[in-house]
mmCIF file of C-alpha atoms and ligand atoms in Angstrom:
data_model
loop_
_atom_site.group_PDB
_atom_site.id
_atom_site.type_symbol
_atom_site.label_atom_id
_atom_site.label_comp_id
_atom_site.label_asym_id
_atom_site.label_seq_id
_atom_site.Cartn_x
_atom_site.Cartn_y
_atom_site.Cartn_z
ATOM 1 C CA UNK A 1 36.518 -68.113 21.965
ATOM 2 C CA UNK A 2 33.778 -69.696 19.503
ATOM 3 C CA UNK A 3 30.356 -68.151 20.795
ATOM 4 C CA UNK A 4 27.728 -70.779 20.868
ATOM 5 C CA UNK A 5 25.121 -70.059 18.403
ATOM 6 C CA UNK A 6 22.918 -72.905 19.218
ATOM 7 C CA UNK A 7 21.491 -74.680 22.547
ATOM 8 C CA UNK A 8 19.406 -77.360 23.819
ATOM 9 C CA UNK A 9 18.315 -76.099 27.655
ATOM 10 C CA UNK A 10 18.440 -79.159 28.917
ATOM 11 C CA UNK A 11 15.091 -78.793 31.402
ATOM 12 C CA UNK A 12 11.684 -80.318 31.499
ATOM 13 C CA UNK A 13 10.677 -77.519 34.182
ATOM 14 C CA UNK A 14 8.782 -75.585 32.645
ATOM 15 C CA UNK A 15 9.560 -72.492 34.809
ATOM 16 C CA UNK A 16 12.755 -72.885 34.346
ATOM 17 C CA UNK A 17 12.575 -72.962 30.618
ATOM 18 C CA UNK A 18 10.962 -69.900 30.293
ATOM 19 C CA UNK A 19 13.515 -68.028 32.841
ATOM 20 C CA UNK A 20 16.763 -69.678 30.995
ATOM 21 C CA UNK A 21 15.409 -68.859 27.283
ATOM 22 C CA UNK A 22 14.622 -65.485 28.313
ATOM 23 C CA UNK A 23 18.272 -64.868 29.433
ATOM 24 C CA UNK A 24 20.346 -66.543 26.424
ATOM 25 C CA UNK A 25 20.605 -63.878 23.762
ATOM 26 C CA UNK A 26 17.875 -63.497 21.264
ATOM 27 C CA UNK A 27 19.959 -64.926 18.115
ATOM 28 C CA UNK A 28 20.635 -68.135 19.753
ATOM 29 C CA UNK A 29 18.856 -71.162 18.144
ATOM 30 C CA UNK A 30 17.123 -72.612 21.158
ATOM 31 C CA UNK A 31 15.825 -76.332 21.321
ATOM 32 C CA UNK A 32 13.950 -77.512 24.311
ATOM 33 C CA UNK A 33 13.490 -81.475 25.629
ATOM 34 C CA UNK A 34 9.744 -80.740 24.126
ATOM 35 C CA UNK A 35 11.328 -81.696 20.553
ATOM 36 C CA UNK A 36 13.081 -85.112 21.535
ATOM 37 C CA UNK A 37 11.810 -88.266 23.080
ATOM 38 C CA UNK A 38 13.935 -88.674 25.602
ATOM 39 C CA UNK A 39 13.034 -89.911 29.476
ATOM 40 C CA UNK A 40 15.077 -87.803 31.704
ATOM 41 C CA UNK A 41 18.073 -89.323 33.420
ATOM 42 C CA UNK A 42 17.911 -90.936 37.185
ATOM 43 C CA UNK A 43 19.900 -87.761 39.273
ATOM 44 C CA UNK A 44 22.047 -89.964 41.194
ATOM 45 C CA UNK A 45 24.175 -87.342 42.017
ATOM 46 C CA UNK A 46 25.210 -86.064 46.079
ATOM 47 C CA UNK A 47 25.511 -82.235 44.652
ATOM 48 C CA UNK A 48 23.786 -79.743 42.901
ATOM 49 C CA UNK A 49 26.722 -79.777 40.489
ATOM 50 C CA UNK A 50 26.625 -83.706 39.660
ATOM 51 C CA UNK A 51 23.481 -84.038 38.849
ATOM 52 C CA UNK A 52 23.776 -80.984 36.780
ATOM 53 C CA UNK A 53 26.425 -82.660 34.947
ATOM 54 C CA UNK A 54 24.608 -85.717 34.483
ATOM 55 C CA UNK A 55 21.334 -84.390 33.133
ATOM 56 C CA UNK A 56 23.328 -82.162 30.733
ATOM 57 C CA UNK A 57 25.685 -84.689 29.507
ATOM 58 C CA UNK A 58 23.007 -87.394 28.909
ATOM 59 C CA UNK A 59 21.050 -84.617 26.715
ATOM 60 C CA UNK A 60 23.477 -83.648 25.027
ATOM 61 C CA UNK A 61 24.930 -87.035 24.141
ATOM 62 C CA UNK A 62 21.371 -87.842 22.967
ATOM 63 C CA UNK A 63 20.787 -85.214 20.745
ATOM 64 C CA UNK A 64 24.317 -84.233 19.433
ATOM 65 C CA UNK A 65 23.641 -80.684 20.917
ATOM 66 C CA UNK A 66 25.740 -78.213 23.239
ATOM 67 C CA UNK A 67 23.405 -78.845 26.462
ATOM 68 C CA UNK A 68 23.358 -75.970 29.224
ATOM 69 C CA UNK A 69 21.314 -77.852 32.325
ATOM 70 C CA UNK A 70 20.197 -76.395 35.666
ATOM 71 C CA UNK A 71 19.804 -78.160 39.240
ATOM 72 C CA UNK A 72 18.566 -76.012 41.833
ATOM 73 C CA UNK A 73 16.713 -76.085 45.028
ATOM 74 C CA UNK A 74 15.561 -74.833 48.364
ATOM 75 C CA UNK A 75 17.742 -74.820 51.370
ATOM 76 C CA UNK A 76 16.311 -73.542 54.672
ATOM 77 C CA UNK A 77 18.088 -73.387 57.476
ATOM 78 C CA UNK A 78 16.123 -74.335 60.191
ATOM 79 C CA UNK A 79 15.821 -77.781 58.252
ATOM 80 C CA UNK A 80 19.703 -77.951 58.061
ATOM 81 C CA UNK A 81 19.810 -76.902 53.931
ATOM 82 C CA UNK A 82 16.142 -79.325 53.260
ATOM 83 C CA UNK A 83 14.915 -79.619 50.723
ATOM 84 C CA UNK A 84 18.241 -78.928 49.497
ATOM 85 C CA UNK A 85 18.737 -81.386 46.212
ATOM 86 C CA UNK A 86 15.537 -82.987 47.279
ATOM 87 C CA UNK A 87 13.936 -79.958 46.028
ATOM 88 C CA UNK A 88 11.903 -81.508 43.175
ATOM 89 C CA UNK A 89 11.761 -84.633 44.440
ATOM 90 C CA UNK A 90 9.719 -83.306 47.870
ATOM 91 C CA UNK A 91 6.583 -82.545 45.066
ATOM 92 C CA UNK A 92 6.035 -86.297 45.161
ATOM 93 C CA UNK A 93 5.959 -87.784 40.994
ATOM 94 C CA UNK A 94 3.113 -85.779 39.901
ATOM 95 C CA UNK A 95 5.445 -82.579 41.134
ATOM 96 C CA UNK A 96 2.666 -80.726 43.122
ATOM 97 C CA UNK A 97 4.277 -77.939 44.807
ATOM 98 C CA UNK A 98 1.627 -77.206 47.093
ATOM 99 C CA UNK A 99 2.031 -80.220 49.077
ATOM 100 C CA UNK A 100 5.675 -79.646 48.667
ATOM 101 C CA UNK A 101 5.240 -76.385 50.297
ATOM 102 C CA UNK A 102 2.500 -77.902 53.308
ATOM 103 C CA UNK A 103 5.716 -80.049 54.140
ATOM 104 C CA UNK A 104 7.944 -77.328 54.499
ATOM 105 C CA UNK A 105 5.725 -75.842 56.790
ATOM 106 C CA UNK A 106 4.928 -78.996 58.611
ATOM 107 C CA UNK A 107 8.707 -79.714 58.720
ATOM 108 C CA UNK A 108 9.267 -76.211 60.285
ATOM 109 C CA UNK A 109 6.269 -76.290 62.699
ATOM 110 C CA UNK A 110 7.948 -79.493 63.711
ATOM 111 C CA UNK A 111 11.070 -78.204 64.694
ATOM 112 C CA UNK A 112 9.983 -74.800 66.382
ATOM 113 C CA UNK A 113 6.217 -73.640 66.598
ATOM 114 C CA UNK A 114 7.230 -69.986 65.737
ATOM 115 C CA UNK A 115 9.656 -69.931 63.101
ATOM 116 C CA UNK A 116 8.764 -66.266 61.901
ATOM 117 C CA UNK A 117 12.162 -64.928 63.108
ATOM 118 C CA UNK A 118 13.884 -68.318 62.014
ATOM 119 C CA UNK A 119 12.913 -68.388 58.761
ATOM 120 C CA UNK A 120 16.418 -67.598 56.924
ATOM 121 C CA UNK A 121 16.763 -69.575 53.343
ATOM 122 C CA UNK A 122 18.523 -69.127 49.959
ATOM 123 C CA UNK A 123 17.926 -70.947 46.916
ATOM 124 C CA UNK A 124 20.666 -72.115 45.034
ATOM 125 C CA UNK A 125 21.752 -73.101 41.201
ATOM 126 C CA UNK A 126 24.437 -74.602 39.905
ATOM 127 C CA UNK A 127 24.162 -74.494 35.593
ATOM 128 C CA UNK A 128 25.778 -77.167 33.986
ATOM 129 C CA UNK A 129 27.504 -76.099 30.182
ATOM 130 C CA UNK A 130 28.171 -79.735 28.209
ATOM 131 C CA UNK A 131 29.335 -80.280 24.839
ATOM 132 C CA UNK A 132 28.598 -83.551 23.147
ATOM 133 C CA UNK A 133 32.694 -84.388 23.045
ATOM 134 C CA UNK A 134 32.159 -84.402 27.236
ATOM 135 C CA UNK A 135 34.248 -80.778 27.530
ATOM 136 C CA UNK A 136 31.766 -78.826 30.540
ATOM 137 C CA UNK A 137 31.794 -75.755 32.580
ATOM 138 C CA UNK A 138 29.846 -74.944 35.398
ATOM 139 C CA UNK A 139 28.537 -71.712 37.321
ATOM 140 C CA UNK A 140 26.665 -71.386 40.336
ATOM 141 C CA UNK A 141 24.291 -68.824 42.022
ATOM 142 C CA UNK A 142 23.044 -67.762 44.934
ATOM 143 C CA UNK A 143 19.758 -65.497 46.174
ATOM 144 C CA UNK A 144 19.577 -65.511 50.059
ATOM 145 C CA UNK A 145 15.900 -64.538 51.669
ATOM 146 C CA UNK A 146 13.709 -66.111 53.987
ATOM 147 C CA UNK A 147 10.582 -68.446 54.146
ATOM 148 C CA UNK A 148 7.049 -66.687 54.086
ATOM 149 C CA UNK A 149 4.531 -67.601 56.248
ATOM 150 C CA UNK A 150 1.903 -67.868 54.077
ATOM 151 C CA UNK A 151 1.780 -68.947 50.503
ATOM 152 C CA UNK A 152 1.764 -65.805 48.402
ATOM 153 C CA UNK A 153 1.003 -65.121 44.937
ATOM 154 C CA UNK A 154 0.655 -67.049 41.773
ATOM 155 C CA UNK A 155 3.127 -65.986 39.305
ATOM 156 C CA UNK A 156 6.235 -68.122 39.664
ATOM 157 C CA UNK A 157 6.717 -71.888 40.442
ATOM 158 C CA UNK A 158 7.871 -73.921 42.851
ATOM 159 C CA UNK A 159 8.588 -72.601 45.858
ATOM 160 C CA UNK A 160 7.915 -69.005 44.602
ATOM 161 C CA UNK A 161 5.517 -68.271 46.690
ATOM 162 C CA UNK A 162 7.159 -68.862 50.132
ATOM 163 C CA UNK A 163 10.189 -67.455 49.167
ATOM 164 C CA UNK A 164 10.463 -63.561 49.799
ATOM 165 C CA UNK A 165 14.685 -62.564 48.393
ATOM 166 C CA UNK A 166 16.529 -60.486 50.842
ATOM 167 C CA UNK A 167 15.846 -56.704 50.163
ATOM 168 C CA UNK A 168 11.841 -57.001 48.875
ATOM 169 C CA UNK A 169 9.016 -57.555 50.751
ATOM 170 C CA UNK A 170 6.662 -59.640 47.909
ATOM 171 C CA UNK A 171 7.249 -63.539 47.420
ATOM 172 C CA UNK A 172 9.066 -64.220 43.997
ATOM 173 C CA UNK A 173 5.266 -65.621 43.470
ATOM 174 C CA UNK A 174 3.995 -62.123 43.918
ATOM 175 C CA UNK A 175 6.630 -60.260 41.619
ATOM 176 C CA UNK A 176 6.425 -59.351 37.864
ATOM 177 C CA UNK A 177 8.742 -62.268 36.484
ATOM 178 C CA UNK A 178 10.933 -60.057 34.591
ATOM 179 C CA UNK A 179 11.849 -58.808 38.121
ATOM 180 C CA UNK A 180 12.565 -62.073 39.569
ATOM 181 C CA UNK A 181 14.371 -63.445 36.649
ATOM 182 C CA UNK A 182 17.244 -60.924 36.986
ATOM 183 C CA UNK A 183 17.912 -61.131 41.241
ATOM 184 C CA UNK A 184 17.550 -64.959 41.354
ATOM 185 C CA UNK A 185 20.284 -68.047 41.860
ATOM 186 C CA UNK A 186 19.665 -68.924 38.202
ATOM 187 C CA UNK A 187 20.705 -65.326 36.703
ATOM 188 C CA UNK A 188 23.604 -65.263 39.242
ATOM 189 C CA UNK A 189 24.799 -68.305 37.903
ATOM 190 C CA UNK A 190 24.317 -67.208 34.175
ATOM 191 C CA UNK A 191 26.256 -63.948 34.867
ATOM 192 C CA UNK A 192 28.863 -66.276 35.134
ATOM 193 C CA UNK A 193 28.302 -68.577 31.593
ATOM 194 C CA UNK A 194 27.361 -65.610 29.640
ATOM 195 C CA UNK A 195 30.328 -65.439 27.905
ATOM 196 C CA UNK A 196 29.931 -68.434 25.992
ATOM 197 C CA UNK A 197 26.953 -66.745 24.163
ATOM 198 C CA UNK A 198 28.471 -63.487 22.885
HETATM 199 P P1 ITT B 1 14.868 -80.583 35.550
HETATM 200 O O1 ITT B 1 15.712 -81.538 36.381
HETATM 201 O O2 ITT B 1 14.285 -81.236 34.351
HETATM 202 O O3 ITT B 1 15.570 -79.308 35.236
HETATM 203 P P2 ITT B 1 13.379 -80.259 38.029
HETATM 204 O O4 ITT B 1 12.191 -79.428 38.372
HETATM 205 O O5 ITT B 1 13.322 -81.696 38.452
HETATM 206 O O6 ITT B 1 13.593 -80.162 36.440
HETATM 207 P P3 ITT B 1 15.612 -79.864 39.848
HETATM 208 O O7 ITT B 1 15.897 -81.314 39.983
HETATM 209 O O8 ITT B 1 16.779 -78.940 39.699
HETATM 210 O O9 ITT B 1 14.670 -79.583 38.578
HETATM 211 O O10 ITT B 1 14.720 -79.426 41.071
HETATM 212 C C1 ITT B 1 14.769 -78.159 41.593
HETATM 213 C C2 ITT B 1 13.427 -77.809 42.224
HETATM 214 O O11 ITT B 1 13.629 -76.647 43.031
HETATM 215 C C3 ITT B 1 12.404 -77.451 41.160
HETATM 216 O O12 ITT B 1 11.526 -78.507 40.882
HETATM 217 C C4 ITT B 1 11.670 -76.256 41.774
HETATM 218 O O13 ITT B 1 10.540 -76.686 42.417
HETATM 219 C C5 ITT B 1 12.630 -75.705 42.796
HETATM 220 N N1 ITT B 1 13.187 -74.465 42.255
HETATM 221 C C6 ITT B 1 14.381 -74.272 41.632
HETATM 222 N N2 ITT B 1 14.493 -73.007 41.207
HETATM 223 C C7 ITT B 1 13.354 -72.383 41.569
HETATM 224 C C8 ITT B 1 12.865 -71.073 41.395
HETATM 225 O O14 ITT B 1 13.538 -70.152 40.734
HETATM 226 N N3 ITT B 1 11.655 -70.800 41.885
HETATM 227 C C9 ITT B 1 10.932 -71.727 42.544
HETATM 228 N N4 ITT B 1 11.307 -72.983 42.728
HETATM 229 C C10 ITT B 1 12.520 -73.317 42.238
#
């Protein structure tokens, strides 16, 4: 197999930019969105993996590149899997995470006053791996945890800080992010691509 040598990461989250970079090998030629003008595509899709696909397809149509996208997101399971592929989209436009997060807790309060012991959750990744001709692969990833209740620590993004991963007692917003980076659903998933880098 032909080892890709360079990548666009196909991302305009920031966090996850920084977390997918930091696993591709060091030789790789990386490009980011940052370097194109392009608005990113309506994710129309009903599963993590389509809208993977689309957001990784339209990049890499755009700019000629090999695109490797990501679409993740929360699933709890007292909210039956919400925010589930509504993940981003529960930050409002401006993406503001804390009032992402005061709705989770609202939404949870809602349902059952004290949630402590039903707090189970995973987050979940599916990476998308297009090639301007269409060809694609995909991987997916899962870490399983549960919901903190309290907003803890500042390190991560998203929903890092109500997140505590099965097995540790810190939020992924409290950990170092070279821990995080190599239990969560986005490294499970690359495990799976890593091949395609050497
Ligand atoms: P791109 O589509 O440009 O990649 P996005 O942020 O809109 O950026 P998604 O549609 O996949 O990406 O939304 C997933 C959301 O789930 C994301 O905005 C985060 O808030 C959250 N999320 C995913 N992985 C996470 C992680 O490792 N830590 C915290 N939050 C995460």
């Amino acid at each position: 197999m032909n080892k890709i040598k360079e990548i666009l990461i196909g991302t305009n989250n920031s966090g996850k930019y920084k977390e997918i970079s930091a696993l591709l090998p060091k030789e790789i030629v990386k490009h980011s969105l940052k370097e194109f003008k392009i608005s990113a595509p309506e994710e129309t899709g009903k599963n993590y993996k389509e809208n993977a696909f689309i957001k990784a397809l339209y990049y890499s149509k755009k700019t000629n590149l090999i695109c490797l996208s990501d679409d993740s997101g929360l699933e709890i399971d007292l909210l039956n899997g919400s925010p589930g592929i509504y993940s981003s989209r529960w930050g409002g436009k401006k993406k503001n995470f804390d009032l992402a997060i005061n709705k989770i807790f609202y939404e949870m309060n809602k349902i059952k006053k004290d949630w402590k012991k039903d707090n189970r959750a995973k987050f979940f990744c599916c990476l998308a791996l297009v090639w301007p001709n269409g060809k694609s692969f995909f991987s997916e990833g899962i870490v399983n945890g549960k919901i903190s209740k309290k907003k803890k620590g500042k390190k991560g993004f998203g929903y890092d800080p109500i997140f505590v991963p099965k097995g540790y007692n810190k939020t992924f917003g409290e950990m170092e992010p070279k821990l995080k980076m190599f239990i969560d659903h986005r490294y499970k998933a690359y495990l799976k691509i890593k091949n395609f880098f050497g």
